[in-house]
Tab-separated table of C-alpha atoms in Angstrom:
chain	number	residue	atom	x	y	z
A	1	MET	CA	99.099	119.766	117.291
A	2	TYR	CA	101.803	117.134	116.809
A	3	VAL	CA	101.455	116.811	113.041
A	4	ARG	CA	101.232	120.579	112.548
A	5	LEU	CA	103.774	121.986	115.008
A	6	VAL	CA	106.563	119.479	115.587
A	7	ASP	CA	109.764	119.915	113.624
A	8	ARG	CA	111.779	116.701	113.636
A	9	GLN	CA	114.919	118.778	114.223
A	10	ASN	CA	113.551	119.909	117.591
A	11	SER	CA	114.374	117.223	120.162
A	12	PHE	CA	112.497	118.993	122.972
A	13	LEU	CA	109.188	119.062	121.066
A	14	ILE	CA	109.601	115.416	120.020
A	15	LEU	CA	110.192	114.356	123.620
A	16	LEU	CA	107.293	116.492	124.827
A	17	PHE	CA	104.665	115.419	122.299
A	18	VAL	CA	105.639	111.741	122.071
A	19	GLY	CA	105.906	111.504	125.861
A	20	ILE	CA	102.529	113.144	126.498
A	21	SER	CA	100.741	111.207	123.742
A	22	PHE	CA	101.979	107.807	124.949
A	23	CYS	CA	101.200	108.630	128.584
A	24	PHE	CA	97.665	109.515	127.503
A	25	TYR	CA	97.557	106.317	125.410
A	26	PHE	CA	98.517	104.111	128.375
A	27	PHE	CA	96.107	105.988	130.671
A	28	LEU	CA	93.220	105.394	128.251
A	29	TYR	CA	94.162	101.733	127.733
A	30	VAL	CA	93.467	100.932	131.391
A	31	ARG	CA	89.947	102.316	130.918
A	32	SER	CA	89.428	101.292	127.292
A	33	GLU	CA	86.950	98.486	128.025
A	34	LYS	CA	84.490	101.032	129.430
A	35	ILE	CA	83.854	102.316	125.908
A	36	ARG	CA	82.359	100.102	123.218
A	37	LEU	CA	84.575	98.894	120.379
A	38	LYS	CA	82.462	100.590	117.710
A	39	ASP	CA	82.800	103.901	119.581
A	40	TRP	CA	86.591	103.509	119.631
A	41	PHE	CA	86.327	102.869	115.879
A	42	TRP	CA	84.748	106.276	115.258
A	43	ILE	CA	87.123	107.990	117.693
A	44	ALA	CA	90.045	106.470	115.753
A	45	VAL	CA	88.552	107.669	112.465
A	46	PHE	CA	88.139	111.150	113.954
A	47	PHE	CA	91.797	111.301	115.059
A	48	ARG	CA	93.028	110.243	111.642
A	49	LEU	CA	90.737	112.727	109.942
A	50	GLY	CA	91.979	115.451	112.262
A	51	SER	CA	95.600	114.767	111.319
A	52	MET	CA	94.924	115.495	107.626
A	53	PHE	CA	94.818	118.639	105.493
A	54	SER	CA	98.308	119.983	106.174
A	55	LEU	CA	101.772	119.403	104.751
A	56	PRO	CA	103.746	116.703	106.595
A	57	HIS	CA	106.182	118.139	109.138
A	58	LEU	CA	107.973	114.954	110.174
A	59	SER	CA	108.881	113.686	106.717
A	60	ASP	CA	109.578	115.306	103.360
A	61	ASP	CA	109.498	112.079	101.325
A	62	PHE	CA	106.235	113.222	99.726
A	63	TYR	CA	108.163	115.604	97.465
A	64	ARG	CA	109.859	112.579	95.900
A	65	PHE	CA	106.454	110.900	95.498
A	66	LEU	CA	105.240	113.939	93.578
A	67	TRP	CA	108.408	114.061	91.473
A	68	ASP	CA	108.174	110.382	90.518
A	69	GLY	CA	104.455	110.748	89.870
A	70	TYR	CA	105.071	113.644	87.487
A	71	LEU	CA	107.514	111.548	85.421
A	72	PHE	CA	105.305	108.458	85.483
A	73	SER	CA	102.189	110.427	84.488
A	74	ASN	CA	104.098	111.760	81.471
A	75	GLY	CA	105.176	108.306	80.334
A	76	GLU	CA	108.765	108.615	81.566
A	77	SER	CA	110.622	106.109	83.732
A	78	PRO	CA	111.286	107.403	87.261
A	79	PHE	CA	114.094	104.812	87.501
A	80	ALA	CA	116.243	105.950	84.566
A	81	LEU	CA	117.647	109.236	85.876
A	82	THR	CA	118.154	110.975	89.190
A	83	PRO	CA	116.111	114.188	89.557
A	84	LYS	CA	119.279	116.250	89.073
A	85	GLN	CA	120.128	114.340	85.876
A	86	TRP	CA	116.561	114.644	84.590
A	87	LEU	CA	116.497	118.396	85.187
A	88	SER	CA	119.754	118.803	83.254
A	89	ALA	CA	118.536	116.642	80.371
A	90	ASN	CA	115.122	118.329	79.997
A	91	THR	CA	114.459	121.979	79.317
A	92	ASN	CA	110.642	122.000	79.235
A	93	HIS	CA	109.653	122.150	82.912
A	94	SER	CA	106.433	123.084	84.652
A	95	GLU	CA	106.618	125.716	87.378
A	96	LEU	CA	105.290	123.257	89.942
A	97	ILE	CA	107.962	120.627	89.262
A	98	LEU	CA	110.636	123.337	89.427
A	99	SER	CA	109.324	124.388	92.848
A	100	ILE	CA	109.403	120.762	94.051
A	101	PHE	CA	113.004	120.067	92.984
A	102	PRO	CA	114.787	122.201	95.680
A	103	ARG	CA	112.749	120.445	98.386
A	104	LEU	CA	113.805	116.926	97.375
A	105	ASN	CA	115.928	115.074	99.925
A	106	SER	CA	117.059	112.634	97.224
A	107	SER	CA	117.932	114.660	94.121
A	108	ASP	CA	121.145	112.624	93.610
A	109	TYR	CA	119.458	109.231	94.070
A	110	PHE	CA	117.415	106.950	91.847
A	111	SER	CA	113.834	106.164	92.784
A	112	VAL	CA	113.346	103.193	95.116
A	113	TYR	CA	109.550	102.940	94.783
A	114	PRO	CA	108.050	100.073	92.703
A	115	VAL	CA	105.694	100.540	89.770
A	116	ALA	CA	102.517	99.836	91.791
A	117	LEU	CA	103.299	102.807	94.021
A	118	GLN	CA	104.246	104.942	91.023
A	119	VAL	CA	100.650	104.585	89.809
A	120	ILE	CA	99.424	106.105	93.082
A	121	PHE	CA	102.085	108.832	92.905
A	122	ALA	CA	100.826	109.794	89.430
A	123	LEU	CA	97.148	110.147	90.403
A	124	PRO	CA	97.192	113.868	91.330
A	125	TRP	CA	98.977	114.689	88.060
A	126	TRP	CA	96.501	112.650	86.006
A	127	ILE	CA	93.584	114.349	87.757
A	128	GLY	CA	95.123	117.745	87.032
A	129	LEU	CA	95.753	119.046	90.570
A	130	ASN	CA	98.200	121.924	90.282
A	131	THR	CA	99.177	122.810	93.868
A	132	VAL	CA	101.275	120.804	96.311
A	133	ILE	CA	98.703	121.052	99.100
A	134	SER	CA	95.875	119.715	96.895
A	135	GLN	CA	98.088	116.838	95.747
A	136	ILE	CA	99.044	116.039	99.352
A	137	ILE	CA	95.406	116.052	100.446
A	138	LEU	CA	94.605	113.553	97.675
A	139	TYR	CA	97.378	111.245	98.960
A	140	GLN	CA	96.029	111.659	102.499
A	141	MET	CA	92.490	110.861	101.393
A	142	ILE	CA	93.716	107.672	99.686
A	143	LEU	CA	95.600	106.613	102.819
A	144	PHE	CA	92.646	107.582	105.027
A	145	SER	CA	90.398	105.262	103.001
A	146	PHE	CA	92.795	102.342	103.373
A	147	GLU	CA	93.294	103.013	107.075
A	148	CYS	CA	89.523	102.966	107.632
A	149	GLY	CA	89.609	99.619	105.827
A	150	ASN	CA	92.325	98.406	108.211
A	151	LEU	CA	90.284	99.443	111.249
A	152	PHE	CA	87.253	97.607	109.876
A	153	ILE	CA	89.145	94.412	108.977
A	154	ILE	CA	90.778	94.284	112.417
A	155	THR	CA	87.300	94.408	113.979
A	156	ARG	CA	86.436	91.377	111.797
A	157	TYR	CA	89.452	89.517	113.134
A	158	LEU	CA	88.431	90.333	116.709
A	159	LYS	CA	84.707	89.564	116.434
A	160	PHE	CA	85.008	86.050	117.948
A	161	ARG	CA	86.717	87.280	121.128
A	162	ASN	CA	84.986	88.320	124.313
A	163	SER	CA	84.022	91.973	124.193
A	164	LYS	CA	86.541	93.254	126.769
A	165	GLU	CA	89.547	91.533	125.167
A	166	ALA	CA	88.477	92.588	121.666
A	167	THR	CA	87.991	96.192	122.777
A	168	LYS	CA	91.431	96.359	124.384
A	169	LEU	CA	93.169	94.819	121.389
A	170	PHE	CA	91.375	97.134	119.000
A	171	PHE	CA	92.215	100.134	121.172
A	172	LEU	CA	95.926	99.248	121.105
A	173	TYR	CA	95.897	99.587	117.336
A	174	ALA	CA	93.290	102.290	116.820
A	175	LEU	CA	94.603	104.854	119.312
A	176	ASN	CA	98.332	104.120	119.044
A	177	PRO	CA	99.927	107.607	118.741
A	178	LEU	CA	102.559	106.454	116.239
A	179	LEU	CA	99.902	104.968	113.962
A	180	ILE	CA	97.652	108.021	114.147
A	181	ILE	CA	100.621	110.160	113.089
A	182	GLU	CA	102.059	107.842	110.432
A	183	SER	CA	99.047	106.119	108.920
A	184	VAL	CA	97.652	109.172	107.103
A	185	SER	CA	99.180	112.581	107.781
A	186	GLN	CA	102.845	111.977	106.961
A	187	ILE	CA	102.126	110.343	103.572
A	188	HIS	CA	103.674	106.939	104.102
A	189	PHE	CA	102.039	104.032	102.341
A	190	GLU	CA	102.303	101.394	105.058
A	191	SER	CA	98.516	101.668	105.534
A	192	ILE	CA	98.077	100.274	102.026
A	193	PHE	CA	100.666	97.547	102.687
A	194	LEU	CA	98.843	96.533	105.870
A	195	PHE	CA	95.467	96.513	104.098
A	196	VAL	CA	96.683	94.179	101.363
A	197	LEU	CA	98.397	91.942	103.939
A	198	LEU	CA	95.274	91.773	106.122
A	199	VAL	CA	93.112	90.919	103.091
A	200	CYS	CA	95.703	88.363	102.016
A	201	LEU	CA	95.516	86.618	105.393
A	202	LEU	CA	91.765	87.066	105.781
A	203	ILE	CA	91.135	85.193	102.520
A	204	GLY	CA	92.501	82.069	104.199
A	205	THR	CA	93.359	78.670	102.795
A	206	ARG	CA	89.992	78.091	101.089
A	207	PHE	CA	90.935	80.598	98.402
A	208	SER	CA	94.679	80.049	98.384
A	209	ASN	CA	95.122	81.070	94.737
A	210	LEU	CA	93.500	84.449	95.384
A	211	ARG	CA	95.618	84.809	98.527
A	212	ASN	CA	98.740	84.153	96.462
A	213	VAL	CA	97.728	86.898	94.014
A	214	PHE	CA	97.277	89.392	96.853
A	215	PHE	CA	100.702	88.495	98.206
A	216	ALA	CA	102.205	89.012	94.749
A	217	ILE	CA	100.545	92.456	94.677
A	218	LEU	CA	102.074	93.147	98.095
A	219	THR	CA	105.571	92.431	96.784
A	220	GLN	CA	104.925	94.931	93.982
A	221	LEU	CA	104.111	97.618	96.533
A	222	LYS	CA	107.364	97.204	98.445
A	223	LEU	CA	110.398	95.108	97.608
A	224	SER	CA	111.080	94.177	101.237
A	225	PHE	CA	107.912	92.046	101.400
A	226	LEU	CA	109.765	89.432	99.351
A	227	PHE	CA	111.313	88.641	102.743
A	228	LEU	CA	107.970	86.985	103.603
A	229	LEU	CA	108.074	84.679	100.583
A	230	PRO	CA	108.923	81.518	102.607
A	231	ALA	CA	105.698	81.998	104.598
A	232	PHE	CA	103.660	81.593	101.407
A	233	VAL	CA	105.849	79.111	99.530
A	234	VAL	CA	105.447	76.377	102.166
A	235	MET	CA	101.801	75.432	102.705
A	236	ASN	CA	100.590	73.856	105.940
A	237	ARG	CA	101.718	70.268	106.081
A	238	SER	CA	100.785	67.275	108.183
A	239	ASN	CA	104.307	66.177	109.042
A	240	ASN	CA	107.734	67.698	109.559
A	241	ASP	CA	109.859	65.445	107.378
A	242	TYR	CA	111.685	66.959	104.414
A	243	LEU	CA	109.799	64.848	101.885
A	244	GLY	CA	106.568	66.280	103.304
A	245	ILE	CA	107.956	69.770	102.831
A	246	LEU	CA	108.787	69.079	99.177
A	247	ARG	CA	105.315	67.698	98.554
A	248	ASN	CA	103.752	70.840	99.988
A	249	ILE	CA	105.756	73.462	98.126
A	250	ASN	CA	103.371	76.066	96.720
A	251	ILE	CA	104.312	75.992	93.018
A	252	ARG	CA	101.770	78.662	92.101
A	253	MET	CA	103.303	81.049	94.619
A	254	ILE	CA	106.766	80.407	93.216
A	255	LEU	CA	105.436	81.202	89.731
A	256	LEU	CA	103.831	84.434	90.952
A	257	ALA	CA	107.059	85.398	92.730
A	258	PHE	CA	108.947	84.824	89.474
A	259	ILE	CA	106.469	87.073	87.634
A	260	SER	CA	106.861	89.696	90.338
A	261	LEU	CA	110.659	89.606	90.044
A	262	THR	CA	110.349	89.816	86.257
A	263	ILE	CA	108.318	93.012	86.609
A	264	TYR	CA	111.024	94.379	88.898
A	265	SER	CA	113.744	93.460	86.403
A	266	LEU	CA	111.898	95.275	83.590
A	267	SER	CA	111.307	98.432	85.630
A	268	PHE	CA	112.975	98.893	88.969
A	269	PHE	CA	116.188	96.995	88.140
A	270	LEU	CA	116.291	97.734	84.411
A	271	PHE	CA	119.153	100.078	85.221
A	272	GLY	CA	120.593	97.611	87.707
A	273	THR	CA	124.086	98.893	88.465
A	274	GLN	CA	123.048	102.464	89.144
A	275	GLN	CA	120.066	101.285	91.235
A	276	PHE	CA	122.400	99.354	93.534
A	277	GLN	CA	124.978	102.148	93.680
A	278	ASN	CA	122.691	105.134	94.188
A	279	GLY	CA	119.281	103.637	94.871
A	280	ILE	CA	118.094	100.631	96.829
A	281	GLY	CA	121.682	99.612	97.612
A	282	LEU	CA	122.162	102.711	99.768
A	283	PHE	CA	119.671	101.307	102.292
A	284	PHE	CA	122.241	98.666	103.177
A	285	HIS	CA	124.941	101.120	104.227
A	286	SER	CA	124.527	104.876	103.648
A	287	PHE	CA	120.848	105.157	104.659
A	288	ARG	CA	121.137	103.067	107.826
A	289	PHE	CA	118.592	104.170	110.447
A	290	HIS	CA	117.600	102.634	113.777
A	291	GLY	CA	118.849	99.172	112.875
A	292	LEU	CA	118.533	96.863	115.892
A	293	ILE	CA	120.670	93.740	115.397
A	294	GLU	CA	122.356	95.360	112.381
A	295	SER	CA	123.784	98.191	114.518
A	296	PHE	CA	125.869	95.718	116.495
A	297	ILE	CA	126.905	93.787	113.379
A	298	TYR	CA	128.033	97.106	111.877
A	299	LEU	CA	129.984	97.937	115.044
A	300	GLY	CA	131.701	94.532	114.995
A	301	ILE	CA	132.682	94.815	111.318
A	302	GLU	CA	133.869	98.404	111.863
A	303	VAL	CA	136.254	97.217	114.600
A	304	LEU	CA	137.502	94.046	112.872
A	305	PHE	CA	137.222	94.861	109.145
A	306	PRO	CA	136.819	98.658	108.772
A	307	ASN	CA	137.060	98.525	104.966
A	308	TYR	CA	134.017	96.260	104.714
A	309	VAL	CA	131.405	98.040	106.839
A	310	TYR	CA	129.222	98.402	103.739
A	311	VAL	CA	128.336	94.679	103.964
A	312	SER	CA	126.752	94.985	107.420
A	313	GLY	CA	123.224	95.405	106.051
A	314	PHE	CA	123.554	92.418	103.723
A	315	CYS	CA	124.964	90.297	106.558
A	316	SER	CA	122.205	91.296	108.963
A	317	LEU	CA	119.333	90.720	106.541
A	318	GLY	CA	120.966	87.481	105.385
A	319	ILE	CA	121.031	86.175	108.961
A	320	GLY	CA	117.407	87.254	109.465
A	321	ALA	CA	116.315	85.550	106.227
A	322	PHE	CA	118.153	82.361	107.202
A	323	LEU	CA	116.511	82.270	110.652
A	324	PHE	CA	113.095	82.911	109.125
A	325	SER	CA	113.544	80.142	106.559
A	326	VAL	CA	114.612	77.721	109.311
A	327	PHE	CA	111.548	78.679	111.353
A	328	VAL	CA	109.160	78.203	108.416
A	329	PHE	CA	110.617	74.863	107.305
A	330	LYS	CA	111.231	73.432	110.770
A	331	TYR	CA	107.977	74.268	112.553
A	332	ASN	CA	104.557	73.390	111.218
A	333	GLN	CA	102.873	76.780	111.683
A	334	ARG	CA	99.951	78.460	109.965
A	335	TYR	CA	100.822	81.044	107.332
A	336	GLU	CA	99.492	83.826	109.621
A	337	ILE	CA	102.092	82.994	112.253
A	338	ASN	CA	104.797	82.580	109.611
A	339	SER	CA	103.926	86.011	108.200
A	340	ILE	CA	103.998	87.846	111.504
A	341	VAL	CA	107.225	86.135	112.606
A	342	GLY	CA	108.717	87.177	109.260
A	343	LEU	CA	107.708	90.806	109.848
A	344	LEU	CA	109.207	90.666	113.334
A	345	LEU	CA	112.509	89.185	112.138
A	346	PHE	CA	112.695	91.712	109.304
A	347	THR	CA	112.221	94.519	111.843
A	348	LEU	CA	114.940	93.102	114.104
A	349	PHE	CA	117.512	92.532	111.333
A	350	SER	CA	116.809	95.336	108.858
A	351	PRO	CA	119.470	98.084	108.615
A	352	VAL	CA	116.689	100.659	108.131
A	353	ASN	CA	113.749	100.991	110.525
A	354	HIS	CA	112.032	104.297	109.913
A	355	PRO	CA	109.228	104.914	112.446
A	356	TRP	CA	106.471	104.116	109.954
A	357	TYR	CA	107.972	100.749	108.925
A	358	ILE	CA	106.554	99.070	112.043
A	359	LEU	CA	102.904	99.732	111.116
A	360	PRO	CA	102.196	96.386	109.321
A	361	PHE	CA	103.589	94.384	112.257
A	362	ILE	CA	101.481	96.335	114.755
A	363	GLY	CA	98.334	95.778	112.682
A	364	LEU	CA	98.877	92.018	112.439
A	365	ALA	CA	99.869	91.747	116.103
A	366	MET	CA	96.602	93.322	117.242
A	367	ALA	CA	94.435	91.475	114.702
A	368	LEU	CA	95.910	88.079	115.624
A	369	ASN	CA	96.564	88.825	119.319
A	370	TYR	CA	100.211	87.952	118.709
A	371	HIS	CA	102.221	89.541	121.540
A	372	PRO	CA	100.331	92.860	121.336
A	373	PHE	CA	102.488	94.438	124.047
A	374	LEU	CA	105.595	93.645	122.036
A	375	ALA	CA	104.040	95.720	119.235
A	376	VAL	CA	103.343	98.531	121.712
A	377	ILE	CA	106.970	98.453	122.905
A	378	LEU	CA	108.254	98.585	119.324
A	379	SER	CA	105.902	101.457	118.438
A	380	PHE	CA	106.989	103.371	121.560
A	381	PHE	CA	110.674	103.150	120.602
A	382	ALA	CA	109.868	103.823	116.929
A	383	ALA	CA	108.109	107.072	117.852
A	384	PHE	CA	111.079	108.215	119.912
A	385	SER	CA	113.488	107.262	117.107
A	386	TYR	CA	112.538	110.600	115.499
A	387	LEU	CA	115.175	111.934	117.877
A	388	PHE	CA	117.750	110.468	115.453
A	389	TYR	CA	116.833	113.323	113.096
A	390	SER	CA	116.951	116.020	115.768
A	391	ASN	CA	119.516	118.522	116.998
A	392	LEU	CA	120.232	116.136	119.882
A	393	MET	CA	122.575	114.280	117.526
A	394	GLN	CA	124.901	117.289	117.282
A	395	HIS	CA	125.529	117.243	121.032
A	396	PHE	CA	125.220	113.514	121.686
A	397	PRO	CA	126.392	111.491	118.617
A	398	ALA	CA	126.446	108.219	120.597
A	399	PHE	CA	122.707	108.520	121.277
A	400	PRO	CA	121.523	106.115	118.480
A	401	LEU	CA	123.720	103.279	119.735
A	402	ILE	CA	122.683	103.785	123.369
A	403	PHE	CA	119.026	104.083	122.345
A	404	THR	CA	119.271	100.861	120.315
A	405	PHE	CA	121.018	99.062	123.188
A	406	VAL	CA	118.229	100.058	125.592
A	407	GLU	CA	115.594	98.893	123.094
A	408	ILE	CA	117.337	95.531	122.573
A	409	PHE	CA	117.609	95.165	126.363
A	410	VAL	CA	113.870	95.791	126.855
A	411	LEU	CA	112.966	93.423	124.005
A	412	GLY	CA	115.347	90.839	125.477
A	413	ILE	CA	113.583	90.984	128.832
A	414	TYR	CA	110.242	90.511	127.082
A	415	LEU	CA	111.643	87.543	125.129
A	416	TRP	CA	113.168	85.990	128.241
A	417	LYS	CA	109.917	86.248	130.172
A	418	ASN	CA	107.970	84.614	127.335
A	419	LYS	CA	110.569	81.885	126.624
A	420	PRO	CA	112.039	81.807	123.097
A	421	LEU	CA	110.154	78.899	121.511
A	422	SER	CA	106.686	79.760	122.779
A	423	PHE	CA	107.434	83.404	122.050
A	424	LEU	CA	107.880	82.729	118.328
A	425	GLN	CA	105.261	80.023	118.009
A	426	LYS	CA	102.492	81.719	119.963
A	427	ILE	CA	99.258	80.668	118.260
A	428	PRO	CA	96.379	83.139	118.637
A	429	ASP	CA	93.375	81.537	120.294
């Protein structure tokens, strides 16, 4: 009902469906150990399957995926022109692409999706699907396959735990309402990101070169995963001195990161200035959404230096990157912990936190038993952040700041109760 009926403009329906679904989620969690883990697996698959086969109601980003895929499948760069510019420069248009154009929410912006995703976007055009619904179902089937892979891999991570603990951890991921909604039906590709990240970590240190390759692939799926680079550049070391750090720098990972950035420079950033002005750069100021720490940095800059509010996103992510680098280089942690701490810090300091962005952190948190209830808290607030799109904003414009303050307050209580150092360095048993 949620994925078929809820309009993100309708604040009442968002409150109703999110509230009911999370109440049901918490109610089932208390009793989750009474059902076997493999039964929860098939129930989770059923829910995800049931959310498919309809156009997304909570997000219209999929129209841009189809637009980019059309250009890419025809050998054109989706990064060279905005959709409006492309339509003006080309006269030979298919009826389907003409019907997609008015539905784009980004016709004046350059594509922000890397080449690896463009290949997936192009699949329905290469296959020859000629209706939007058939193309959407193909995307959903791809995401459904990866999400089933995520469910399976998480069971592999949990197999050494006692059955009750493993069942509860698996339930927290498998039946999370936000994940059921976002992992397949709304056509967001975080399920693929999580799959590659889980495989990357599952490979372990015995096959570090293969793990490095998977991480390089991950950075080609989404630019923001370069934030995790310090977690893979510094290998586990036996001492904490700086000479030990230098001896354990992962040169192969640095080389792969350089190759990854080269691919970006030849595609994504080939038209660099316009990409920063009307593409990826807009995420640092104009496209701000549900930023946690960044919201308060923005407010401070707006009061003290109103002409420079556009730097708030850069400042916030810069602080987050600095803290993450300090954590990685100062504390001798396994790459799994470094990765999940990096995802957490990126979530806290990013200027844009769409509801589906939290999915990779939730998956790792449950797989590694790393503060699973923190992941539940974040997913709860992320689901309610759809209210930022709703008609509530017309009557209550201060709502995002108050909402963010409440979320920071709740997260602060959780942090305080767990003590800062042990909170970050929690090692899954």
